[in-house]
mmCIF file of C-alpha atoms and ligand atoms in Angstrom:
data_model
loop_
_atom_site.group_PDB
_atom_site.id
_atom_site.type_symbol
_atom_site.label_atom_id
_atom_site.label_comp_id
_atom_site.label_asym_id
_atom_site.label_seq_id
_atom_site.Cartn_x
_atom_site.Cartn_y
_atom_site.Cartn_z
ATOM 1 C CA MET S 1361 100.582 117.545 96.442
ATOM 2 C CA LYS S 1362 102.394 115.539 93.741
ATOM 3 C CA ALA S 1363 103.490 111.944 94.144
ATOM 4 C CA ILE S 1364 106.052 109.944 92.245
ATOM 5 C CA ILE S 1365 105.703 106.153 92.076
ATOM 6 C CA LEU S 1366 108.839 104.164 91.270
ATOM 7 C CA VAL S 1367 107.782 101.480 88.808
ATOM 8 C CA GLY S 1368 110.903 100.946 86.698
ATOM 9 C CA GLY S 1369 112.461 97.876 88.351
ATOM 10 C CA GLU S 1370 112.778 94.525 86.576
ATOM 11 C CA GLY S 1371 111.077 92.535 89.329
ATOM 12 C CA LEU S 1372 113.628 89.717 89.022
ATOM 13 C CA ARG S 1373 112.594 88.016 92.271
ATOM 14 C CA LEU S 1374 109.029 87.698 91.024
ATOM 15 C CA ARG S 1375 109.992 85.873 87.829
ATOM 16 C CA PRO S 1376 108.547 84.125 85.890
ATOM 17 C CA LEU S 1377 105.471 86.309 86.530
ATOM 18 C CA THR S 1378 107.412 89.383 85.416
ATOM 19 C CA CYS S 1379 108.887 87.944 82.171
ATOM 20 C CA ASN S 1380 106.440 89.968 80.062
ATOM 21 C CA LEU S 1381 104.887 92.240 82.664
ATOM 22 C CA PRO S 1382 106.371 94.890 84.951
ATOM 23 C CA LYS S 1383 105.847 94.020 88.636
ATOM 24 C CA PRO S 1384 103.438 96.960 89.233
ATOM 25 C CA MET S 1385 101.146 95.488 86.539
ATOM 26 C CA VAL S 1386 100.799 91.974 87.997
ATOM 27 C CA PRO S 1387 97.144 91.370 88.837
ATOM 28 C CA ILE S 1388 96.081 91.513 92.458
ATOM 29 C CA VAL S 1389 92.521 90.207 92.695
ATOM 30 C CA ASN S 1390 92.092 90.774 88.959
ATOM 31 C CA ARG S 1391 93.345 94.372 88.847
ATOM 32 C CA PRO S 1392 96.904 95.553 88.178
ATOM 33 C CA PHE S 1393 98.756 96.197 91.449
ATOM 34 C CA LEU S 1394 99.265 99.837 90.450
ATOM 35 C CA GLU S 1395 95.502 100.433 90.203
ATOM 36 C CA HIS S 1396 95.195 99.564 93.906
ATOM 37 C CA MET S 1397 97.957 102.091 94.684
ATOM 38 C CA VAL S 1398 96.390 104.832 92.587
ATOM 39 C CA GLU S 1399 93.099 104.262 94.396
ATOM 40 C CA HIS S 1400 94.842 104.596 97.772
ATOM 41 C CA LEU S 1401 96.443 107.888 96.705
ATOM 42 C CA LYS S 1402 93.074 109.172 95.495
ATOM 43 C CA ARG S 1403 91.546 108.408 98.898
ATOM 44 C CA HIS S 1404 94.019 110.974 100.264
ATOM 45 C CA HIS S 1405 93.257 113.488 97.465
ATOM 46 C CA ILE S 1406 96.603 112.908 95.747
ATOM 47 C CA ILE S 1407 95.747 112.923 92.055
ATOM 48 C CA ASP S 1408 98.810 114.451 90.378
ATOM 49 C CA ILE S 1409 101.040 111.416 89.944
ATOM 50 C CA ILE S 1410 104.344 110.867 88.125
ATOM 51 C CA LEU S 1411 105.249 107.320 87.160
ATOM 52 C CA ALA S 1412 109.019 106.692 86.956
ATOM 53 C CA ILE S 1413 109.179 103.984 84.286
ATOM 54 C CA CYS S 1414 111.956 101.940 82.699
ATOM 55 C CA TYR S 1415 111.321 98.155 82.408
ATOM 56 C CA LEU S 1416 108.571 97.354 79.831
ATOM 57 C CA PRO S 1417 107.296 100.963 79.959
ATOM 58 C CA ASP S 1418 104.677 100.443 77.219
ATOM 59 C CA ARG S 1419 102.746 97.950 79.333
ATOM 60 C CA ILE S 1420 102.217 100.677 81.946
ATOM 61 C CA GLN S 1421 101.627 103.621 79.589
ATOM 62 C CA GLN S 1422 99.161 101.723 77.386
ATOM 63 C CA HIS S 1423 97.084 100.720 80.396
ATOM 64 C CA PHE S 1424 97.038 104.021 82.293
ATOM 65 C CA GLY S 1425 97.461 106.647 79.526
ATOM 66 C CA ASP S 1426 97.010 110.147 80.938
ATOM 67 C CA GLY S 1427 95.194 108.709 83.965
ATOM 68 C CA SER S 1428 91.839 110.330 83.158
ATOM 69 C CA SER S 1429 89.971 106.981 83.092
ATOM 70 C CA PHE S 1430 91.276 106.387 86.623
ATOM 71 C CA GLY S 1431 90.361 109.858 87.920
ATOM 72 C CA VAL S 1432 93.981 111.074 88.196
ATOM 73 C CA LYS S 1433 96.489 113.108 86.161
ATOM 74 C CA LEU S 1434 99.495 111.009 85.174
ATOM 75 C CA SER S 1435 102.882 112.137 83.848
ATOM 76 C CA TYR S 1436 105.766 109.846 82.971
ATOM 77 C CA ALA S 1437 109.481 110.196 83.729
ATOM 78 C CA VAL S 1438 111.220 107.702 81.457
ATOM 79 C CA GLU S 1439 114.680 106.216 82.096
ATOM 80 C CA GLN S 1440 116.610 104.747 79.164
ATOM 81 C CA THR S 1441 118.667 102.669 81.602
ATOM 82 C CA PRO S 1442 117.604 101.962 85.193
ATOM 83 C CA LEU S 1443 118.763 104.804 87.427
ATOM 84 C CA GLY S 1444 117.881 103.111 90.725
ATOM 85 C CA THR S 1445 115.420 104.479 93.301
ATOM 86 C CA GLY S 1446 117.464 107.678 93.813
ATOM 87 C CA GLY S 1447 118.310 108.358 90.151
ATOM 88 C CA ALA S 1448 114.662 107.779 89.200
ATOM 89 C CA VAL S 1449 113.486 110.518 91.600
ATOM 90 C CA LYS S 1450 116.184 112.902 90.326
ATOM 91 C CA ASN S 1451 115.103 112.127 86.750
ATOM 92 C CA ALA S 1452 111.628 113.469 87.605
ATOM 93 C CA GLU S 1453 113.000 116.726 89.092
ATOM 94 C CA GLN S 1454 111.320 118.932 86.458
ATOM 95 C CA PHE S 1455 107.912 117.908 87.894
ATOM 96 C CA LEU S 1456 108.823 118.457 91.572
ATOM 97 C CA LYS S 1457 108.732 122.087 92.700
ATOM 98 C CA ASP S 1458 106.921 121.707 96.063
ATOM 99 C CA THR S 1459 106.724 119.144 98.886
ATOM 100 C CA PHE S 1460 106.189 115.734 97.230
ATOM 101 C CA LEU S 1461 105.629 112.071 98.058
ATOM 102 C CA VAL S 1462 107.623 109.103 96.762
ATOM 103 C CA PHE S 1463 106.347 105.511 96.699
ATOM 104 C CA ASN S 1464 107.993 102.212 95.905
ATOM 105 C CA GLY S 1465 105.643 100.759 93.303
ATOM 106 C CA ASP S 1466 105.541 97.289 94.832
ATOM 107 C CA ILE S 1467 104.314 97.957 98.356
ATOM 108 C CA PHE S 1468 100.674 97.585 99.305
ATOM 109 C CA SER S 1469 99.700 99.613 102.337
ATOM 110 C CA ASP S 1470 96.760 101.471 103.779
ATOM 111 C CA LEU S 1471 99.133 103.940 105.433
ATOM 112 C CA ASP S 1472 97.426 107.179 106.458
ATOM 113 C CA LEU S 1473 99.125 109.520 103.983
ATOM 114 C CA THR S 1474 97.243 112.556 105.276
ATOM 115 C CA GLU S 1475 98.646 111.922 108.781
ATOM 116 C CA MET S 1476 102.136 111.354 107.388
ATOM 117 C CA ILE S 1477 102.109 114.665 105.506
ATOM 118 C CA LYS S 1478 100.900 116.428 108.664
ATOM 119 C CA PHE S 1479 103.707 114.753 110.678
ATOM 120 C CA HIS S 1480 106.257 115.949 108.060
ATOM 121 C CA ARG S 1481 104.969 119.526 108.277
ATOM 122 C CA ASP S 1482 104.670 119.547 112.087
ATOM 123 C CA HIS S 1483 108.299 118.409 112.378
ATOM 124 C CA LYS S 1484 109.451 120.944 109.743
ATOM 125 C CA ALA S 1485 111.182 117.992 108.108
ATOM 126 C CA LYS S 1486 113.148 118.068 104.866
ATOM 127 C CA ALA S 1487 112.518 114.325 104.528
ATOM 128 C CA THR S 1488 110.189 111.848 106.249
ATOM 129 C CA ILE S 1489 110.332 108.082 105.851
ATOM 130 C CA ALA S 1490 107.387 105.782 106.689
ATOM 131 C CA LEU S 1491 108.403 102.920 108.979
ATOM 132 C CA THR S 1492 106.734 99.640 109.724
ATOM 133 C CA PRO S 1493 107.502 97.281 112.617
ATOM 134 C CA VAL S 1494 108.521 93.678 111.821
ATOM 135 C CA LYS S 1495 108.908 90.676 114.152
ATOM 136 C CA ASP S 1496 112.306 89.633 112.831
ATOM 137 C CA PRO S 1497 114.338 92.535 111.427
ATOM 138 C CA THR S 1498 117.450 90.432 110.619
ATOM 139 C CA SER S 1499 116.700 90.226 106.904
ATOM 140 C CA TYR S 1500 115.823 93.911 106.479
ATOM 141 C CA GLY S 1501 117.444 97.334 106.630
ATOM 142 C CA VAL S 1502 116.544 98.670 110.074
ATOM 143 C CA VAL S 1503 116.016 102.369 110.863
ATOM 144 C CA GLU S 1504 117.161 103.752 114.240
ATOM 145 C CA LEU S 1505 115.292 106.731 115.671
ATOM 146 C CA GLY S 1506 116.327 109.305 118.253
ATOM 147 C CA GLY S 1507 114.285 111.916 120.153
ATOM 148 C CA GLN S 1508 111.085 113.158 118.437
ATOM 149 C CA SER S 1509 111.483 110.311 115.901
ATOM 150 C CA ARG S 1510 114.508 111.881 114.202
ATOM 151 C CA VAL S 1511 116.355 109.348 112.034
ATOM 152 C CA LYS S 1512 119.704 108.489 113.664
ATOM 153 C CA GLY S 1513 120.948 105.794 111.331
ATOM 154 C CA PHE S 1514 120.433 102.642 109.313
ATOM 155 C CA ILE S 1515 121.657 99.119 109.926
ATOM 156 C CA GLU S 1516 121.494 96.692 107.022
ATOM 157 C CA LYS S 1517 120.392 93.150 108.033
ATOM 158 C CA PRO S 1518 121.450 93.355 111.700
ATOM 159 C CA SER S 1519 122.615 90.151 113.410
ATOM 160 C CA PRO S 1520 120.340 89.222 116.388
ATOM 161 C CA GLU S 1521 122.742 90.789 118.946
ATOM 162 C CA ARG S 1522 122.889 94.072 116.987
ATOM 163 C CA ILE S 1523 119.103 94.594 116.824
ATOM 164 C CA THR S 1524 118.358 98.007 118.314
ATOM 165 C CA SER S 1525 115.111 98.655 116.430
ATOM 166 C CA ASN S 1526 112.436 96.580 114.707
ATOM 167 C CA LEU S 1527 111.398 99.419 112.390
ATOM 168 C CA ILE S 1528 112.041 98.999 108.690
ATOM 169 C CA ASN S 1529 111.681 101.236 105.668
ATOM 170 C CA ALA S 1530 108.061 101.029 104.462
ATOM 171 C CA GLY S 1531 108.865 102.478 101.008
ATOM 172 C CA THR S 1532 106.929 105.765 101.286
ATOM 173 C CA TYR S 1533 108.632 109.140 101.714
ATOM 174 C CA VAL S 1534 107.793 112.847 101.886
ATOM 175 C CA PHE S 1535 110.492 115.206 100.608
ATOM 176 C CA GLU S 1536 111.069 118.910 100.277
ATOM 177 C CA PRO S 1537 112.345 119.680 96.770
ATOM 178 C CA ASP S 1538 115.719 120.984 98.066
ATOM 179 C CA VAL S 1539 116.821 117.409 98.936
ATOM 180 C CA LEU S 1540 116.951 116.750 95.195
ATOM 181 C CA ALA S 1541 120.200 118.757 95.078
ATOM 182 C CA LEU S 1542 121.826 115.910 97.058
ATOM 183 C CA ILE S 1543 121.052 113.249 94.423
ATOM 184 C CA PRO S 1544 123.541 113.068 91.527
ATOM 185 C CA ALA S 1545 121.942 113.513 88.075
ATOM 186 C CA GLY S 1546 122.077 110.941 85.275
ATOM 187 C CA VAL S 1547 123.760 108.189 87.287
ATOM 188 C CA ARG S 1548 122.411 105.163 89.107
ATOM 189 C CA SER S 1549 121.895 105.705 92.833
ATOM 190 C CA MET S 1550 119.691 104.268 95.557
ATOM 191 C CA LEU S 1551 117.784 106.397 98.085
ATOM 192 C CA GLU S 1552 118.450 103.758 100.742
ATOM 193 C CA ARG S 1553 122.245 103.733 100.337
ATOM 194 C CA GLY S 1554 122.841 107.258 98.968
ATOM 195 C CA LEU S 1555 120.441 110.032 99.945
ATOM 196 C CA PHE S 1556 119.287 108.667 103.324
ATOM 197 C CA PRO S 1557 122.692 108.170 105.003
ATOM 198 C CA ASP S 1558 123.724 111.486 103.452
ATOM 199 C CA LEU S 1559 120.786 113.298 105.100
ATOM 200 C CA VAL S 1560 121.774 111.852 108.493
ATOM 201 C CA GLN S 1561 125.445 112.713 108.040
ATOM 202 C CA ARG S 1562 124.642 116.316 107.049
ATOM 203 C CA ASP S 1563 122.248 116.634 110.009
ATOM 204 C CA ILE S 1564 119.374 117.624 107.722
ATOM 205 C CA PRO S 1565 115.934 117.298 109.450
ATOM 206 C CA PHE S 1566 114.971 113.715 108.575
ATOM 207 C CA TYR S 1567 112.201 111.971 110.552
ATOM 208 C CA GLY S 1568 110.642 108.509 110.782
ATOM 209 C CA PHE S 1569 106.844 108.130 110.683
ATOM 210 C CA ASN S 1570 106.082 104.893 112.500
ATOM 211 C CA SER S 1571 102.769 103.324 111.521
ATOM 212 C CA PRO S 1572 100.984 100.049 112.339
ATOM 213 C CA ALA S 1573 99.116 100.188 108.971
ATOM 214 C CA TYR S 1574 98.811 97.051 106.827
ATOM 215 C CA TRP S 1575 102.025 96.692 104.845
ATOM 216 C CA LEU S 1576 103.213 94.121 102.309
ATOM 217 C CA ASP S 1577 105.979 94.170 99.702
ATOM 218 C CA ILE S 1578 104.974 91.928 96.759
ATOM 219 C CA GLY S 1579 108.571 91.490 95.621
ATOM 220 C CA LYS S 1580 108.602 87.706 96.219
ATOM 221 C CA PRO S 1581 106.146 85.013 95.054
ATOM 222 C CA ASP S 1582 105.034 84.063 98.598
ATOM 223 C CA ASP S 1583 104.107 87.671 99.285
ATOM 224 C CA TYR S 1584 102.336 87.956 95.931
ATOM 225 C CA PHE S 1585 100.144 85.036 97.067
ATOM 226 C CA LYS S 1586 99.714 86.546 100.514
ATOM 227 C CA LEU S 1587 98.452 89.896 99.261
ATOM 228 C CA ASN S 1588 95.803 88.258 97.057
ATOM 229 C CA HIS S 1589 94.719 86.105 100.000
ATOM 230 C CA ASP S 1590 94.700 88.985 102.473
ATOM 231 C CA LEU S 1591 92.466 91.082 100.206
ATOM 232 C CA LEU S 1592 90.109 88.158 99.624
ATOM 233 C CA ILE S 1593 89.745 87.407 103.326
ATOM 234 C CA GLY S 1594 89.387 91.101 104.180
ATOM 235 C CA LYS S 1595 92.633 91.405 106.146
ATOM 236 C CA ALA S 1596 93.618 94.328 103.943
ATOM 237 C CA VAL S 1597 91.078 96.663 102.429
ATOM 238 C CA SER S 1598 90.540 97.243 98.732
ATOM 239 C CA ARG S 1599 87.563 97.366 96.399
ATOM 240 C CA LEU S 1600 86.834 93.895 94.972
ATOM 241 C CA PRO S 1601 85.719 93.874 91.339
ATOM 242 C CA GLY S 1602 82.352 92.357 90.365
ATOM 243 C CA LYS S 1603 79.063 91.829 92.170
ATOM 244 C CA PRO S 1604 78.498 89.508 95.125
ATOM 245 C CA MET S 1605 76.645 86.396 93.879
ATOM 246 C CA ALA S 1606 76.559 84.813 97.339
ATOM 247 C CA ASP S 1607 78.548 85.160 100.552
ATOM 248 C CA ASP S 1608 82.170 85.759 99.583
ATOM 249 C CA ILE S 1609 81.651 85.002 95.881
ATOM 250 C CA TRP S 1610 82.173 87.903 93.512
ATOM 251 C CA LEU S 1611 81.462 87.603 89.797
ATOM 252 C CA GLU S 1612 81.933 90.106 87.009
ATOM 253 C CA GLU S 1613 79.412 90.170 84.161
ATOM 254 C CA GLY S 1614 79.058 87.395 81.574
ATOM 255 C CA CYS S 1615 80.256 84.461 83.715
ATOM 256 C CA ASN S 1616 78.718 81.120 82.906
ATOM 257 C CA VAL S 1617 78.839 78.840 85.933
ATOM 258 C CA HIS S 1618 77.223 75.380 85.487
ATOM 259 C CA HIS S 1619 74.634 74.622 88.176
ATOM 260 C CA SER S 1620 76.585 71.523 89.327
ATOM 261 C CA VAL S 1621 79.668 73.599 90.229
ATOM 262 C CA LYS S 1622 80.622 73.706 93.947
ATOM 263 C CA LEU S 1623 81.913 77.090 95.090
ATOM 264 C CA THR S 1624 83.395 77.786 98.526
ATOM 265 C CA GLY S 1625 84.430 81.433 98.933
ATOM 266 C CA PRO S 1626 86.137 83.727 98.980
ATOM 267 C CA ILE S 1627 86.246 83.631 95.189
ATOM 268 C CA VAL S 1628 86.544 86.475 92.674
ATOM 269 C CA MET S 1629 85.869 85.733 89.012
ATOM 270 C CA GLY S 1630 86.547 88.144 86.156
ATOM 271 C CA ARG S 1631 84.321 88.928 83.162
ATOM 272 C CA GLY S 1632 83.167 86.127 80.818
ATOM 273 C CA CYS S 1633 84.562 83.073 82.648
ATOM 274 C CA ALA S 1634 83.094 79.655 81.829
ATOM 275 C CA ILE S 1635 83.045 77.066 84.607
ATOM 276 C CA GLU S 1636 81.962 73.669 83.315
ATOM 277 C CA GLN S 1637 80.064 70.923 85.076
ATOM 278 C CA ASN S 1638 81.223 69.294 88.301
ATOM 279 C CA VAL S 1639 84.066 71.734 88.833
ATOM 280 C CA GLU S 1640 84.950 72.468 92.472
ATOM 281 C CA ILE S 1641 86.452 75.839 93.413
ATOM 282 C CA LEU S 1642 87.718 76.502 96.932
ATOM 283 C CA GLY S 1643 88.812 79.933 98.103
ATOM 284 C CA PRO S 1644 90.637 82.103 98.535
ATOM 285 C CA THR S 1645 90.805 81.911 94.751
ATOM 286 C CA VAL S 1646 90.912 84.420 91.913
ATOM 287 C CA ILE S 1647 90.030 83.565 88.300
ATOM 288 C CA GLY S 1648 90.857 86.115 85.601
ATOM 289 C CA ALA S 1649 88.536 87.315 82.822
ATOM 290 C CA GLY S 1650 87.810 84.945 79.942
ATOM 291 C CA SER S 1651 89.170 81.821 81.636
ATOM 292 C CA VAL S 1652 87.596 78.418 81.018
ATOM 293 C CA ILE S 1653 87.714 75.722 83.686
ATOM 294 C CA GLY S 1654 87.052 72.287 82.185
ATOM 295 C CA GLN S 1655 84.648 69.708 83.482
ATOM 296 C CA GLY S 1656 85.523 67.960 86.760
ATOM 297 C CA SER S 1657 88.524 70.186 87.560
ATOM 298 C CA ILE S 1658 89.476 71.296 91.078
ATOM 299 C CA ILE S 1659 90.768 74.776 91.876
ATOM 300 C CA ASP S 1660 91.951 75.258 95.443
ATOM 301 C CA GLU S 1661 93.524 78.509 96.717
ATOM 302 C CA ALA S 1662 94.774 79.449 93.265
ATOM 303 C CA ILE S 1663 95.437 82.637 91.360
ATOM 304 C CA ILE S 1664 94.516 82.242 87.723
ATOM 305 C CA TRP S 1665 95.132 85.166 85.381
ATOM 306 C CA GLN S 1666 93.171 86.020 82.201
ATOM 307 C CA ASN S 1667 92.176 83.730 79.321
ATOM 308 C CA VAL S 1668 93.520 80.575 80.912
ATOM 309 C CA LYS S 1669 92.146 77.330 79.506
ATOM 310 C CA LEU S 1670 92.093 74.424 81.923
ATOM 311 C CA GLY S 1671 91.224 71.005 80.491
ATOM 312 C CA LYS S 1672 89.009 68.353 82.073
ATOM 313 C CA ASN S 1673 89.772 66.855 85.499
ATOM 314 C CA ALA S 1674 92.768 69.132 86.028
ATOM 315 C CA THR S 1675 93.834 70.394 89.478
ATOM 316 C CA VAL S 1676 95.362 73.743 90.454
ATOM 317 C CA ARG S 1677 96.269 74.085 94.153
ATOM 318 C CA ASN S 1678 98.126 76.945 95.868
ATOM 319 C CA SER S 1679 99.600 77.997 92.527
ATOM 320 C CA VAL S 1680 99.587 80.837 89.988
ATOM 321 C CA ILE S 1681 98.785 80.436 86.272
ATOM 322 C CA GLY S 1682 99.644 83.341 83.921
ATOM 323 C CA ASP S 1683 97.624 84.877 81.053
ATOM 324 C CA ASN S 1684 96.691 82.762 77.992
ATOM 325 C CA THR S 1685 98.144 79.567 79.417
ATOM 326 C CA VAL S 1686 96.611 76.243 78.403
ATOM 327 C CA ILE S 1687 96.659 73.286 80.816
ATOM 328 C CA GLY S 1688 95.804 69.835 79.493
ATOM 329 C CA ASP S 1689 93.326 67.258 80.788
ATOM 330 C CA GLY S 1690 94.214 65.606 84.083
ATOM 331 C CA THR S 1691 97.283 67.811 84.704
ATOM 332 C CA TRP S 1692 98.046 68.888 88.284
ATOM 333 C CA VAL S 1693 99.656 72.193 89.228
ATOM 334 C CA ASN S 1694 100.315 72.097 92.973
ATOM 335 C CA ASP S 1695 102.441 73.335 95.911
ATOM 336 C CA SER S 1696 103.206 77.004 95.150
ATOM 337 C CA SER S 1697 104.055 76.333 91.503
ATOM 338 C CA ILE S 1698 104.161 79.275 89.112
ATOM 339 C CA ILE S 1699 103.280 78.816 85.475
ATOM 340 C CA SER S 1700 103.947 82.024 83.539
ATOM 341 C CA ASP S 1701 101.952 83.463 80.633
ATOM 342 C CA ASN S 1702 101.429 81.886 77.190
ATOM 343 C CA VAL S 1703 102.533 78.436 78.342
ATOM 344 C CA THR S 1704 101.063 75.228 76.919
ATOM 345 C CA ILE S 1705 101.144 72.169 79.146
ATOM 346 C CA GLY S 1706 99.881 68.891 77.732
ATOM 347 C CA SER S 1707 97.706 66.424 79.574
ATOM 348 C CA GLY S 1708 98.703 64.063 82.388
ATOM 349 C CA ASN S 1709 101.539 66.208 83.833
ATOM 350 C CA LYS S 1710 102.229 66.622 87.554
ATOM 351 C CA MET S 1711 103.674 70.072 88.207
ATOM 352 C CA GLU S 1712 104.551 70.201 91.929
ATOM 353 C CA HIS S 1713 107.079 71.351 94.550
ATOM 354 C CA GLY S 1714 107.085 75.018 93.551
ATOM 355 C CA ILE S 1715 108.004 74.363 89.920
ATOM 356 C CA ARG S 1716 108.486 77.492 87.759
ATOM 357 C CA VAL S 1717 107.614 77.446 84.049
ATOM 358 C CA TRP S 1718 108.865 80.400 81.990
ATOM 359 C CA ALA S 1719 106.629 82.366 79.587
ATOM 360 C CA GLY S 1720 105.965 80.826 76.189
ATOM 361 C CA LYS S 1721 107.165 77.279 77.045
ATOM 362 C CA THR S 1722 105.467 74.155 75.730
ATOM 363 C CA ILE S 1723 105.406 70.917 77.727
ATOM 364 C CA ALA S 1724 104.269 67.716 76.005
ATOM 365 C CA ASP S 1725 101.678 65.259 77.349
ATOM 366 C CA ASN S 1726 102.857 63.105 80.286
ATOM 367 C CA ALA S 1727 106.305 64.766 80.266
ATOM 368 C CA ILE S 1728 106.616 65.729 83.943
ATOM 369 C CA SER S 1729 105.891 63.640 87.023
ATOM 370 C CA PHE S 1730 107.559 63.619 90.406
HETATM 371 P P1 LIG D 985 113.902 92.918 92.056
HETATM 372 O O1 LIG D 985 114.569 92.882 90.716
HETATM 373 O O2 LIG D 985 113.159 91.656 92.348
HETATM 374 O O3 LIG D 985 114.787 93.368 93.175
HETATM 375 O O4 LIG D 985 112.728 94.005 91.961
HETATM 376 P P2 LIG D 985 112.747 95.562 91.589
HETATM 377 O O5 LIG D 985 114.095 96.081 91.277
HETATM 378 O O6 LIG D 985 111.671 95.765 90.568
HETATM 379 O O7 LIG D 985 112.177 96.156 92.924
HETATM 380 P P3 LIG D 985 112.902 96.724 94.232
HETATM 381 O O8 LIG D 985 112.171 96.134 95.378
HETATM 382 O O9 LIG D 985 114.348 96.495 94.158
HETATM 383 O O10 LIG D 985 112.577 98.260 94.079
HETATM 384 C C1 LIG D 985 111.575 98.931 94.807
HETATM 385 C C2 LIG D 985 110.719 99.769 93.846
HETATM 386 O O11 LIG D 985 111.547 100.664 93.118
HETATM 387 C C3 LIG D 985 109.962 98.923 92.813
HETATM 388 O O12 LIG D 985 108.672 99.439 92.692
HETATM 389 C C4 LIG D 985 110.742 99.109 91.532
HETATM 390 O O13 LIG D 985 109.907 99.110 90.374
HETATM 391 C C5 LIG D 985 111.367 100.483 91.722
HETATM 392 N N1 LIG D 985 112.681 100.567 91.091
HETATM 393 C C6 LIG D 985 113.775 99.809 91.381
HETATM 394 N N2 LIG D 985 114.808 100.184 90.601
HETATM 395 C C7 LIG D 985 114.345 101.176 89.797
HETATM 396 C C8 LIG D 985 114.925 101.970 88.757
HETATM 397 O O14 LIG D 985 116.095 101.811 88.402
HETATM 398 N N3 LIG D 985 114.135 102.910 88.174
HETATM 399 C C9 LIG D 985 112.833 103.092 88.525
HETATM 400 N N4 LIG D 985 112.113 104.022 87.888
HETATM 401 N N5 LIG D 985 112.241 102.362 89.490
HETATM 402 C C10 LIG D 985 112.982 101.416 90.112
#
C-alpha cells in the first residue's frame, strides 16, 4: 500500500527553528523527525512513500533522495505554491490508484497502521480517520461518531458546554482513490474543512478509528521539547542512535568526553562531540554531532543541534540551540529559550524567559541581561 506524507507546510508556529529547515526535518533525538516516521511506516511494511513537498523542498530531497538508503522507495509531489492538506493530496493523484494512507508530517505516533487498514477494509470504508482522545478538547477540532464508529460530524474548538466527544483528528487517514474526485485540482483546500465535511454531507462511508496509541503533534515548541524528552525517557518508542556507554547514556562514535565530566542520563550524544573538563550534563539532554561543550559548562535538559560551540562556564537549561550556533563564555540560555541556527552570542549574556533568537543573528558580549 502507498502512503503520502504531507511535509510542505511552513511550520510558522515552530519558528525560529524552522527559519532554514522544514518542520519534518527538525532533529528529534539527533535524527530528522521524518526519519522516525519512515521507520514507523516500514514497521508496517509500507515502503512506497510519496512526499508532498513545498516549503524548502531541497532540504528534504537532498537528505532522503530516492529513499534507498532508508530502505524505502520515495517519490515527490512538488507544489509551486502551498495547496493545503487537501490540495497536496490531489496534487499526488497520479501516484494513487489503490487504497492509500495519508499522514500529516508533523505527528509522532506509534499507531497500529496494520490494524487501522484492517478496520478500514472491514467497514468497507471510503475514508477512515485515526482519532486520539484528549483530556481537554476545547482547543481542537473534535470528531463526533455514530453507530459502528461512523463519522457524524466535526466541531471546531467546542466550548465546554458543547463538548460531545473528546476524540480529535490524529492526522492519519486511509482513503479509497475515488474520494480524490471530491477534492478540487490546482487550488488550495484543507482536508479538515473541505473533504471531510463533504464526505459526511454526501453520506459516503467515512469511519473513525479510535486508538490509545502514543500521539504528539510537534507543531509548537513545547511539544517539540516534549517529544525529545518522551523518547529519551522511553515513554514513546523509537530507536536511539549510538551505543550505550552506561545506563541511559548513548554516544555515537568519535566522542571525546573528559574523565572529569559528570553525566546524568538520559543523554544522547551525536558523532564527534567534544566535552571538556568539569562539564556537567543532566538529562534528558540531546547533543548533536560535532558540538563542543567548553570547560565548566552546565547543560540541563537541553536540546543542542549539530556543530554548536559552547564557551567556558556557559549554561544551557530547558532550551534549544540550533546548528552551527556559537555561545560565548559565561552566557546563560535558560527557561525554554530557543536560539536558532547560525547565531553568534557573545560572552556574559543572560538569555532567559523563553527568548527567541532568529537564525543568523549576532549578539555582542554582555548585551542582554534580565
Ligand atoms: P504552521 O505554519 O505552524 O501551522 O505549520 P504547518 O502549516 O507546517 O503545519 P500544519 O500543522 O498546519 O499542517 C499539518 C501537516 O500538513 C504538516 O506536516 C505540514 O507540513 C503539512 N502541510 C500543511 N500545509 C501544507 C501544504 O500546503 N502543502 C503540503 N504539501 N503540506 C502541507
